[in-house]
Amino acid sequence: MSTTTARTGVRAAVAEPTSTDSTQTARILQGSPIAGAMRARVTEDVVAFRQRHGFAPTLAVVMVGRDAPSAVYLQQIIRGCVKVGVEGRVVEVPEGADAREIQRQIRSLNDDPLVSGIIIQMPLPAHIPLRVIIDTIDPGKDIDGIHPINAGLLSLGYDGFLPATAHAAVQILRASGYDLEGLDAVVIGRSNVVGKPTGLLLLREHCTVTVCHRRTRDLAAQTRRADLVVVAAGSPGLVRGDMLKPGALVVDVGINVVEDGIVGDVDFESAKTVAGAITPVPGGVGPVTNAILMEHLIRAARDQHG
Ligand code: NAD
């Protein structure tokens, strides 16, 4: 265990930095190996499902209009489907379509026995009432856990479909060997899809959780006392190294398309010299999210087909 990690009392199975960069203290938590192991298990499950039922499950992604981060995410999802042998179907709805048209598409996917999971790409155009769309998804096919039934199950601590990104933010830590029990955790972001469910999942892991947002008065004061910081704000460079407690675990969920490519919400260069462990962007939470969606899909398919 590295000394920085030990300082916060964060327990890790393996915590030695893997990079040769001399200024780096943080262990870099790469998502790809974790995702690869998950995908290998899912691939076997898909083969078994196909043998038993004669078809591979389909993941349908409903995309309304175009938005840069969503398009990146969509490409990754479709690639993930190919890797585990399931079908990925993109249902493109024109930007100007009304809620009824989107609902019609979702109902037809609900009724399609080949489709086991449905994802709605966010954000939806401003004129579409989000609640109406979410309510239309069959909760048994809601593999990204956005339906009120799945959100309710999560808040009560029962089994349902978890929002994949929130699930991934916690899973990347668990799979890297960290025991989260008792940690002071700060989540930045309170969206229904990422921040809020991440907070609930960390409570389930027995963390003491603070959820911060745009109106939090002194963000740095919150993050500086945290053993674990999960950032899901959509704001590049929001969390710098000087806002972190030495040795803290840092999970960067942000995906921001900037001139130089894709960056997260954490200023990686300064944060990695202070944190005990940190997820990179790209290559951290993203690949794990993708693999988790595939896990949720095969679970949904099995539930639907017995
Ligand atoms: P959102 O815009 O719905 O919510 C952002 C939240 O962050 C809000 O609660 C807001 O109050 C808070 N916030 C924004 N700026 C802040 C600031 N300066 N200080 C404190 N709080 C601030 O976004 P979202 O859908 O929750 O997504 C968050 C980020 O995660 C985005 O970058 C998104 O692209 C990314 N994302 C990543 C994955 C993945 O798999 N890695 C999946 C979904 C979303």
CSV table of N, CA and C and ligand atoms in Angstrom, one decimal, residues 69 73 165 188-191 193-195 212-216 219 232-235 238 252-256 265 285-286 289, ligand 1:
chain,number,residue,atom,x,y,z
A,69,PRO,N,-21.2,15.2,-26.7
A,69,PRO,CA,-20.9,14.1,-25.8
A,69,PRO,C,-21.8,12.9,-25.9
A,73,TYR,N,-20.7,8.9,-26.6
A,73,TYR,CA,-21.2,7.9,-25.7
A,73,TYR,C,-21.9,6.8,-26.5
A,165,THR,N,-23.7,4.7,-15.0
A,165,THR,CA,-22.6,5.5,-14.7
A,165,THR,C,-22.3,5.5,-13.2
A,188,ILE,N,-19.8,15.5,-6.4
A,188,ILE,CA,-20.1,16.8,-7.0
A,188,ILE,C,-21.1,16.6,-8.2
A,189,GLY,N,-22.3,17.1,-8.1
A,189,GLY,CA,-23.3,16.8,-9.1
A,189,GLY,C,-24.5,16.2,-8.4
A,190,ARG,N,-25.7,16.6,-8.7
A,190,ARG,CA,-26.9,16.0,-8.1
A,190,ARG,C,-27.9,15.6,-9.2
A,191,SER,N,-27.5,15.3,-10.4
A,191,SER,CA,-28.4,14.9,-11.4
A,191,SER,C,-29.0,13.6,-11.1
A,193,VAL,N,-29.4,11.2,-13.1
A,193,VAL,CA,-28.7,10.0,-13.8
A,193,VAL,C,-27.4,9.7,-13.2
A,194,VAL,N,-26.7,10.7,-12.6
A,194,VAL,CA,-25.3,10.4,-12.1
A,194,VAL,C,-25.1,10.8,-10.6
A,195,GLY,N,-25.2,12.1,-10.3
A,195,GLY,CA,-24.8,12.5,-9.0
A,195,GLY,C,-25.7,11.9,-7.9
A,212,CYS,N,-22.7,17.7,-3.4
A,212,CYS,CA,-22.5,19.2,-3.7
A,212,CYS,C,-23.1,19.5,-5.1
A,213,HIS,N,-23.3,20.7,-5.3
A,213,HIS,CA,-23.9,21.1,-6.6
A,213,HIS,C,-23.6,22.6,-6.9
A,214,ARG,N,-24.2,23.2,-7.9
A,214,ARG,CA,-23.8,24.5,-8.3
A,214,ARG,C,-24.0,25.5,-7.1
A,215,ARG,N,-24.9,25.3,-6.3
A,215,ARG,CA,-25.1,26.3,-5.2
A,215,ARG,C,-24.4,26.0,-3.9
A,216,THR,N,-23.6,25.0,-3.9
A,216,THR,CA,-22.8,24.7,-2.7
A,216,THR,C,-21.9,25.9,-2.5
A,219,LEU,N,-17.1,24.9,-2.3
A,219,LEU,CA,-16.8,23.5,-2.9
A,219,LEU,C,-15.5,23.0,-2.3
A,232,ALA,N,-19.1,14.7,-11.0
A,232,ALA,CA,-20.0,14.5,-12.2
A,232,ALA,C,-20.7,15.8,-12.4
A,233,ALA,N,-19.9,16.8,-12.9
A,233,ALA,CA,-20.5,18.1,-13.0
A,233,ALA,C,-20.6,18.6,-14.5
A,234,GLY,N,-19.7,18.0,-15.3
A,234,GLY,CA,-19.7,18.5,-16.7
A,234,GLY,C,-19.0,19.9,-16.8
A,235,SER,N,-17.9,20.0,-16.0
A,235,SER,CA,-17.2,21.3,-16.0
A,235,SER,C,-15.7,21.0,-16.0
A,238,LEU,N,-12.8,21.5,-13.0
A,238,LEU,CA,-13.5,22.0,-11.8
A,238,LEU,C,-12.7,21.7,-10.5
A,252,ASP,N,-13.4,10.6,-11.6
A,252,ASP,CA,-13.8,11.6,-12.5
A,252,ASP,C,-14.8,11.1,-13.5
A,253,VAL,N,-16.1,11.5,-13.4
A,253,VAL,CA,-17.1,11.0,-14.2
A,253,VAL,C,-17.3,11.9,-15.5
A,254,GLY,N,-16.8,13.1,-15.4
A,254,GLY,CA,-17.1,14.1,-16.4
A,254,GLY,C,-16.6,13.7,-17.8
A,255,ILE,N,-17.4,14.0,-18.8
A,255,ILE,CA,-16.9,13.9,-20.2
A,255,ILE,C,-17.2,15.2,-20.8
A,256,ASN,N,-16.1,15.9,-21.2
A,256,ASN,CA,-16.2,17.2,-21.8
A,256,ASN,C,-15.5,17.2,-23.1
A,265,ASP,N,-13.7,16.3,-15.4
A,265,ASP,CA,-14.0,17.5,-14.6
A,265,ASP,C,-12.9,17.8,-13.7
A,285,VAL,N,-13.9,5.8,-15.9
A,285,VAL,CA,-15.3,5.3,-15.6
A,285,VAL,C,-16.0,4.9,-16.9
A,286,GLY,N,-15.7,5.6,-18.0
A,286,GLY,CA,-16.4,5.3,-19.3
A,286,GLY,C,-16.4,3.9,-19.7
A,289,THR,N,-18.6,1.8,-17.4
A,289,THR,CA,-20.0,2.1,-17.6
A,289,THR,C,-20.6,1.3,-18.7
B,1,NAD,P1,-26.0,17.5,-15.4
B,1,NAD,O1,-25.7,18.8,-16.1
B,1,NAD,O2,-27.3,17.0,-15.4
B,1,NAD,O3,-25.6,17.7,-13.9
B,1,NAD,C1,-24.5,18.4,-13.5
B,1,NAD,C2,-24.5,18.6,-12.0
B,1,NAD,O4,-23.3,19.1,-11.6
B,1,NAD,C3,-25.6,19.5,-11.5
B,1,NAD,O5,-26.2,18.9,-10.3
B,1,NAD,C4,-24.8,20.8,-11.1
B,1,NAD,O6,-25.4,21.4,-10.0
B,1,NAD,C5,-23.5,20.3,-10.8
B,1,NAD,N1,-22.4,21.3,-11.1
B,1,NAD,C6,-22.2,21.8,-12.3
B,1,NAD,N2,-21.2,22.7,-12.2
B,1,NAD,C7,-20.8,22.8,-10.9
B,1,NAD,C8,-19.9,23.5,-10.2
B,1,NAD,N3,-19.1,24.4,-10.8
B,1,NAD,N4,-19.8,23.3,-8.9
B,1,NAD,C9,-20.6,22.4,-8.2
B,1,NAD,N5,-21.5,21.7,-8.9
B,1,NAD,C10,-21.6,21.8,-10.2
B,1,NAD,O7,-24.9,16.4,-15.9
B,1,NAD,P2,-24.9,14.8,-15.7
B,1,NAD,O8,-25.8,14.2,-16.7
B,1,NAD,O9,-25.1,14.4,-14.3
B,1,NAD,O10,-23.4,14.5,-16.2
B,1,NAD,C11,-22.3,15.0,-15.5
B,1,NAD,C12,-21.0,14.7,-16.2
B,1,NAD,O11,-20.9,13.3,-16.3
B,1,NAD,C13,-21.0,15.3,-17.7
B,1,NAD,O12,-19.7,15.7,-18.0
B,1,NAD,C14,-21.4,14.1,-18.5
B,1,NAD,O13,-20.9,14.2,-19.8
B,1,NAD,C15,-20.7,13.0,-17.7
B,1,NAD,N6,-21.3,11.6,-17.9
B,1,NAD,C16,-20.4,10.6,-18.0
B,1,NAD,C17,-20.8,9.3,-18.2
B,1,NAD,C18,-19.7,8.2,-18.1
B,1,NAD,O14,-20.0,7.1,-18.5
B,1,NAD,N7,-18.5,8.5,-17.7
B,1,NAD,C19,-22.1,9.1,-18.3
B,1,NAD,C20,-23.1,10.1,-18.2
B,1,NAD,C21,-22.6,11.4,-18.0
